[in-house]
Coordinates of C-alpha atoms in Angstrom, one line a residue:
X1 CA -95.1 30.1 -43.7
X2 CA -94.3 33.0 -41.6
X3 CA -92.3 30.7 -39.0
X4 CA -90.4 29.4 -42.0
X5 CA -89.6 32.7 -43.3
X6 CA -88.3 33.7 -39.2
X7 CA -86.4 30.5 -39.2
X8 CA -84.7 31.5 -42.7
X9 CA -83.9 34.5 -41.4
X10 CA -81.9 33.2 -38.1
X11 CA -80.0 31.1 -40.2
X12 CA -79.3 33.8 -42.5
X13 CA -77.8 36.0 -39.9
X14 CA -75.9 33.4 -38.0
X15 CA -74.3 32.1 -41.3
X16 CA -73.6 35.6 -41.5
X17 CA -72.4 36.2 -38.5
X18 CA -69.9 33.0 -38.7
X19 CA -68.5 33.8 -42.0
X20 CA -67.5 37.2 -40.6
X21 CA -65.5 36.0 -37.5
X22 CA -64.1 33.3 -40.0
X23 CA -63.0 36.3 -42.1
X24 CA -61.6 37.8 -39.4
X25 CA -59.6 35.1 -37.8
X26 CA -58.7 34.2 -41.0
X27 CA -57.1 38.1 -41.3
X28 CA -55.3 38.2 -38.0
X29 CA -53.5 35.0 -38.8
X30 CA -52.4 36.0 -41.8
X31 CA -51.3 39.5 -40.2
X32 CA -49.7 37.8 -37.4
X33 CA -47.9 35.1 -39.5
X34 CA -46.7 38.2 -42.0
X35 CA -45.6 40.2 -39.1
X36 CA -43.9 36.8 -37.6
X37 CA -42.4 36.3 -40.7
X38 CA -40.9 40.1 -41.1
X39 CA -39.5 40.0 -37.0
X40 CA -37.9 36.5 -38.1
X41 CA -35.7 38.0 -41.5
X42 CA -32.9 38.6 -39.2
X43 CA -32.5 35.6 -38.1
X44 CA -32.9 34.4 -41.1
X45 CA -30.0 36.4 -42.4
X46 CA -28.0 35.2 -39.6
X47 CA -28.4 31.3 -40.3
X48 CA -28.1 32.1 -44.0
X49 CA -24.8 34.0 -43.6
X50 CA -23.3 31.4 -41.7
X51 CA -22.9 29.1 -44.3
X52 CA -22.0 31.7 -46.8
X53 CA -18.2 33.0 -48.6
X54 CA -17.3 36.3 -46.5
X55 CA -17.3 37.9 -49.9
X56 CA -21.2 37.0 -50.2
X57 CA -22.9 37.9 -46.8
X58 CA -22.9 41.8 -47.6
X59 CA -24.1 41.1 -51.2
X60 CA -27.4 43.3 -52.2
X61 CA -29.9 42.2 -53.1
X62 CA -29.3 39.5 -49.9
X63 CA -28.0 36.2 -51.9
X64 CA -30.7 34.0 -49.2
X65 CA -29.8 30.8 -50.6
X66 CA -25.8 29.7 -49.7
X67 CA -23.8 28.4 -53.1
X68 CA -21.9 26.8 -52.2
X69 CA -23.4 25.7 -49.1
X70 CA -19.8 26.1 -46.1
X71 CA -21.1 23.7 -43.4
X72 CA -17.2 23.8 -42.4
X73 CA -18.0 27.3 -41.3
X74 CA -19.3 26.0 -38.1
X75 CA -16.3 23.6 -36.8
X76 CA -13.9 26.7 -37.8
X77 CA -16.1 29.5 -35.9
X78 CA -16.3 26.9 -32.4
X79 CA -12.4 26.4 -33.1
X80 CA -11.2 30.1 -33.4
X81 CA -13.4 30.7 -30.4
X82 CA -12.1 28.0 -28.5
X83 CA -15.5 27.2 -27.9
X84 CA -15.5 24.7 -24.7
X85 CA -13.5 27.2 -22.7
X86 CA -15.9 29.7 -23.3
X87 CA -19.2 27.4 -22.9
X88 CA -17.9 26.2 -19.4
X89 CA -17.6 29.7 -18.3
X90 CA -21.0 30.7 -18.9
X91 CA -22.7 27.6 -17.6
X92 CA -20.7 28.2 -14.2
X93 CA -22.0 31.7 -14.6
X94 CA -25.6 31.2 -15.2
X95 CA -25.9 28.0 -12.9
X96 CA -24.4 30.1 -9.8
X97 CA -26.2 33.4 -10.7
X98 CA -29.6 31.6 -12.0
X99 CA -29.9 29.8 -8.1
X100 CA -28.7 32.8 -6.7
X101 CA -31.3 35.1 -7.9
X102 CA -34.4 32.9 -7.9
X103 CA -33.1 32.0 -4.2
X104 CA -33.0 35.1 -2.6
X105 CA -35.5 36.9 -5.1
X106 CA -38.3 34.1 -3.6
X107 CA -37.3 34.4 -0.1
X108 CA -37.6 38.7 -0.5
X109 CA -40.5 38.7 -2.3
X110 CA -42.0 36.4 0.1
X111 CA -41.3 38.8 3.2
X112 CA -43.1 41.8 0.9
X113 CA -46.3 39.5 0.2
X114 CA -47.0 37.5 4.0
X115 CA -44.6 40.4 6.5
X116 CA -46.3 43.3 7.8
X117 CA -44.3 46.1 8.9
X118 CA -43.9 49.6 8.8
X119 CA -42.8 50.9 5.6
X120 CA -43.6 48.2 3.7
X121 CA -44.9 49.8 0.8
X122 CA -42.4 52.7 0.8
X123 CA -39.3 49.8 1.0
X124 CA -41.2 48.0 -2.2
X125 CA -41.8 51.4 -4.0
X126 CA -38.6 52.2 -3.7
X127 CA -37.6 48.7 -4.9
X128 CA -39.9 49.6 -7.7
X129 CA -38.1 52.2 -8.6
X130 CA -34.9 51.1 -8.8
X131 CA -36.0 49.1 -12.4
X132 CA -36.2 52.7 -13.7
X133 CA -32.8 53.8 -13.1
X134 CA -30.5 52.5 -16.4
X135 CA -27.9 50.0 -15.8
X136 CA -24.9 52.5 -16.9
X137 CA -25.7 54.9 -14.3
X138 CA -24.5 52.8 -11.6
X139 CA -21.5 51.6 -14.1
X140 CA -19.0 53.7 -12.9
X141 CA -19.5 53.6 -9.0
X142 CA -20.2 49.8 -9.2
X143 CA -17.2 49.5 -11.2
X144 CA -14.9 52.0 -8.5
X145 CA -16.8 49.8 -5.4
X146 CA -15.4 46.5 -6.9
X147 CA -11.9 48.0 -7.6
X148 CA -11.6 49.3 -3.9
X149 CA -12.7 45.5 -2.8
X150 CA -10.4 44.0 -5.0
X151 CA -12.6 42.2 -7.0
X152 CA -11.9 43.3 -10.6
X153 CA -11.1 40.5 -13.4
X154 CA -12.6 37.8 -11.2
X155 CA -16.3 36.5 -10.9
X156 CA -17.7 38.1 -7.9
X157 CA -19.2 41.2 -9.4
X158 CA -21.2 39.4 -11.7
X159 CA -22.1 36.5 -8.9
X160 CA -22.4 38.3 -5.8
X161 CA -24.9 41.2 -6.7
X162 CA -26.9 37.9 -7.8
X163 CA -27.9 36.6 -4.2
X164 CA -29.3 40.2 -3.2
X165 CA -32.2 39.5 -5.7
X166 CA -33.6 41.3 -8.7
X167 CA -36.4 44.3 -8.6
X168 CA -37.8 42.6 -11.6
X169 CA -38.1 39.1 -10.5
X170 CA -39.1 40.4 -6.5
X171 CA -41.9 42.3 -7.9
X172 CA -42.7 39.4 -9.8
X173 CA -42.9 36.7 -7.5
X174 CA -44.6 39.0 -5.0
X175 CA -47.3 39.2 -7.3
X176 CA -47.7 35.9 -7.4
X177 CA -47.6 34.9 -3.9
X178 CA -50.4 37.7 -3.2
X179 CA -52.4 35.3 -5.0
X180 CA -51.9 32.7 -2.7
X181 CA -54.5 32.4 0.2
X182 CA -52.7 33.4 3.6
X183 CA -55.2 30.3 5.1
X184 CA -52.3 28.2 4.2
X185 CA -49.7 29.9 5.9
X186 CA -52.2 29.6 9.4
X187 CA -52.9 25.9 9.1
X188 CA -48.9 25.2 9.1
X189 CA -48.7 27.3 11.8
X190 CA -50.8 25.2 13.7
X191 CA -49.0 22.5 12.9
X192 CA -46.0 23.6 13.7
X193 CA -44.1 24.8 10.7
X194 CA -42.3 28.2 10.6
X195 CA -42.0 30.9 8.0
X196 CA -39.1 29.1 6.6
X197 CA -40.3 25.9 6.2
X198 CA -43.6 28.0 4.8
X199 CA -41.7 29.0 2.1
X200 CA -40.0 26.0 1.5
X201 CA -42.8 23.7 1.8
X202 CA -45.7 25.6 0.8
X203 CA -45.3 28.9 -1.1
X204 CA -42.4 27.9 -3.4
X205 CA -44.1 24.8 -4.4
X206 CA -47.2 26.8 -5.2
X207 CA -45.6 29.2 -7.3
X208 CA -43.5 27.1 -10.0
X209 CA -44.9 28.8 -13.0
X210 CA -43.3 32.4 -11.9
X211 CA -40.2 30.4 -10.6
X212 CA -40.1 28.9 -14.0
X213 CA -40.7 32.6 -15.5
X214 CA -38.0 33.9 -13.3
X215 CA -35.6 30.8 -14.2
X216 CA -35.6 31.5 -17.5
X217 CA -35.6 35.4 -18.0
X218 CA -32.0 34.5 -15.8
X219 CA -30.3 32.1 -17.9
X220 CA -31.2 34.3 -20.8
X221 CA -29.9 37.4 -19.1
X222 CA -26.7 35.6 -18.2
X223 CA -26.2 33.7 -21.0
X224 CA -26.8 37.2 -23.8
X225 CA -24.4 39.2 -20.6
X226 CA -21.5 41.0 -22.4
X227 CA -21.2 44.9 -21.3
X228 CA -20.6 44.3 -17.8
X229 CA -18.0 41.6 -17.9
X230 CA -16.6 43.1 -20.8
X231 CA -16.0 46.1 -18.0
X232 CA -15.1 43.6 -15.4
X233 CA -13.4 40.8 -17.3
X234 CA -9.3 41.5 -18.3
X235 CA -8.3 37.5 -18.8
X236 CA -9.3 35.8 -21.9
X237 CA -9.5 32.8 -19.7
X238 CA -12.8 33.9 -17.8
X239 CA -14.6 35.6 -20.5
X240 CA -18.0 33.9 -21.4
X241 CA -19.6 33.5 -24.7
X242 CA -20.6 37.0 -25.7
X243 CA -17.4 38.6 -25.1
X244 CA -16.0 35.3 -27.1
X245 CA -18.0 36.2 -29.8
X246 CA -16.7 39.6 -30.3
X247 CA -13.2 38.1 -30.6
X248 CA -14.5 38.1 -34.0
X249 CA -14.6 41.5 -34.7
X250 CA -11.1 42.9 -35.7
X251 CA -9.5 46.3 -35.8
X252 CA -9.2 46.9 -39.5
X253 CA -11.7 43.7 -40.6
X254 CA -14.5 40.9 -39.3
X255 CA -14.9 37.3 -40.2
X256 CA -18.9 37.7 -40.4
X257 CA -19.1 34.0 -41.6
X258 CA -17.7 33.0 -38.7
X259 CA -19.5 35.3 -36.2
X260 CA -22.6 34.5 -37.8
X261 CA -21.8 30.8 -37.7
X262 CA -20.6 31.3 -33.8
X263 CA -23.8 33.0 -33.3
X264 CA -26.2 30.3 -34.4
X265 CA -24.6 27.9 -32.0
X266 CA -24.4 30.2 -29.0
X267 CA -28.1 31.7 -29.7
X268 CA -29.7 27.7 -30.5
X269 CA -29.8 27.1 -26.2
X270 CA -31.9 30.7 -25.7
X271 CA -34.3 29.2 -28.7
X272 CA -34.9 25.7 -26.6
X273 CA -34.9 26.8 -23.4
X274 CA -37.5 29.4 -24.3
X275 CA -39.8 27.0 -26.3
X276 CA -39.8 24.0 -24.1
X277 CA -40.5 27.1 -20.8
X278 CA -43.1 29.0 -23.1
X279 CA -46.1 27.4 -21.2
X280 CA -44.7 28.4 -18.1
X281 CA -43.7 31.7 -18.8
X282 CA -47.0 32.2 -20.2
X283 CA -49.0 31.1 -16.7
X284 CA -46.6 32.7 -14.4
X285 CA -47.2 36.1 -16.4
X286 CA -51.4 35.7 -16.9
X287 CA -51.8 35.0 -12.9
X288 CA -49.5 37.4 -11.9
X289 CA -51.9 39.7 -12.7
X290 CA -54.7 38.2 -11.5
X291 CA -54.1 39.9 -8.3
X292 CA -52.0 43.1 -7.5

């Protein structure tokens, strides 16, 4: 009798005990699919607006459902944009400054992680550092430094700078090859292989998740780019999708149908590449700090 009553107590409490981390996960989903749900109204609003009159995107209370539904909005938006002009430019743009910048962000952060030297950790500190320092401070002399080279309206300021690495992705991929066992690197020494080829042949294929990461924080960087090449950029004929979307915005008036139409299209690449990478970016991120 007493074992039953011990026994109808364990159940008791581990019934218990699951129905309250049932409650809870049943909680945080619903808080996370609320808060998901609040973070997603702007876009929302966007899609919604592109299919809308101009008259009835500022209407209040928000009109969510289009009537009549303007699917014509989208052929219109890519024509006043001319939109192939524009898409070629930033593809050229992120495919040169994406290999760029994983390139020579791999190779640097690979001299931090298996070089020793003096200063080593001062140089990387002060690599550190520089992802403190905003982007418009070094506006104007980056801006004066191109003009004396004679560089201004053409491609090289936002392509050069590119293949001298980012602090961001360095730091990264350092990370990540500090994980790496430096065993590696002494077995291809013995048979033969240099640091290069290390690199090449060992370390970059060991660290594809961070590349991966890396890859993609690029082309989203590039492709969303539009303060620096609006500073840089005079010709219509080189301007890439962001500054073609503010071609939409007039002096006295905007067509928000349009630019919200225009948007859709130009944000819908950004939505792929991030879902079919999310795995990756996930990994590279979780291991990199596995090990500092």
């Amino acid at each position: 009798m007493v074992v039953k009553t011990t026994d109808s107590l364990a159940r008791s409490k581990f019934t218990a005990h699951h129905l309250q981390q049932f409650i809870s996960k049943v909680l945080w989903y619903v808080t996370l699919t609320a808060l998901g749900f609040i973070f997603s109204l702007p876009f929302f609003w966007m899609v919604s607006s592109s299919l809308k009159i101009e008259a009835d995107v500022w209407l209040y209370p928000p009109k969510w459902i289009p009537n009549p539904v303007l699917w014509e909005n989208y052929p219109k938006a890519l024509t006043l944009m001319n939109f192939p002009r524009l898409l070629a430019n930033t593809l050229f743009l992120v495919t040169v400054g994406t290999f760029g910048v994983v390139l020579s962000s791999s190779w640097i952060a690979y001299g931090f992680a298996r070089f020793r030297f003096r200063g080593r950790d001062a140089v990387f500190v002060i690599l550190l550092s520089t992802m403190m320092l905003p982007g418009q401070v070094t506006m104007v002399p980056l801006y004066i430094l191109y003009k004396q080279l004679g560089w201004l309206n053409t491609y090289l300021p936002l392509l050069v700078p590119a293949y001298f690495g980012g602090a961001f992705y360095i730091f990264l991929l350092r990370q990540f090859m500090a994980t790496i066992p430096t065993e590696l690197d002494d077995a291809a020494k013995i048979d033969g292989c240099g640091y290069i080829g290390i690199w090449w042949r060992i370390i970059l294929p060991l660290i594809k998740p961070a590349l991966a990461t890396v890859t993609v924080f690029s082309v989203i960087y590039g492709w969303n780019d539009f303060l620096w090449p609006l500073i840089i950029l005079n010709d219509s004929e080189l301007f890439n999708l962001s500054l073609g979307l503010a071609t939409f915005r007039g002096l006295y008036s905007t067509q928000w149908n349009y630019l919200m139409a225009a948007s859709v299209v130009v944000l819908t690449p950004c939505l792929i590449l991030y879902f079919v990478a999310q795995r990756f970016i996930v990994e590279g991120i979780t291991l990199t700090g596995l090990k500092g």
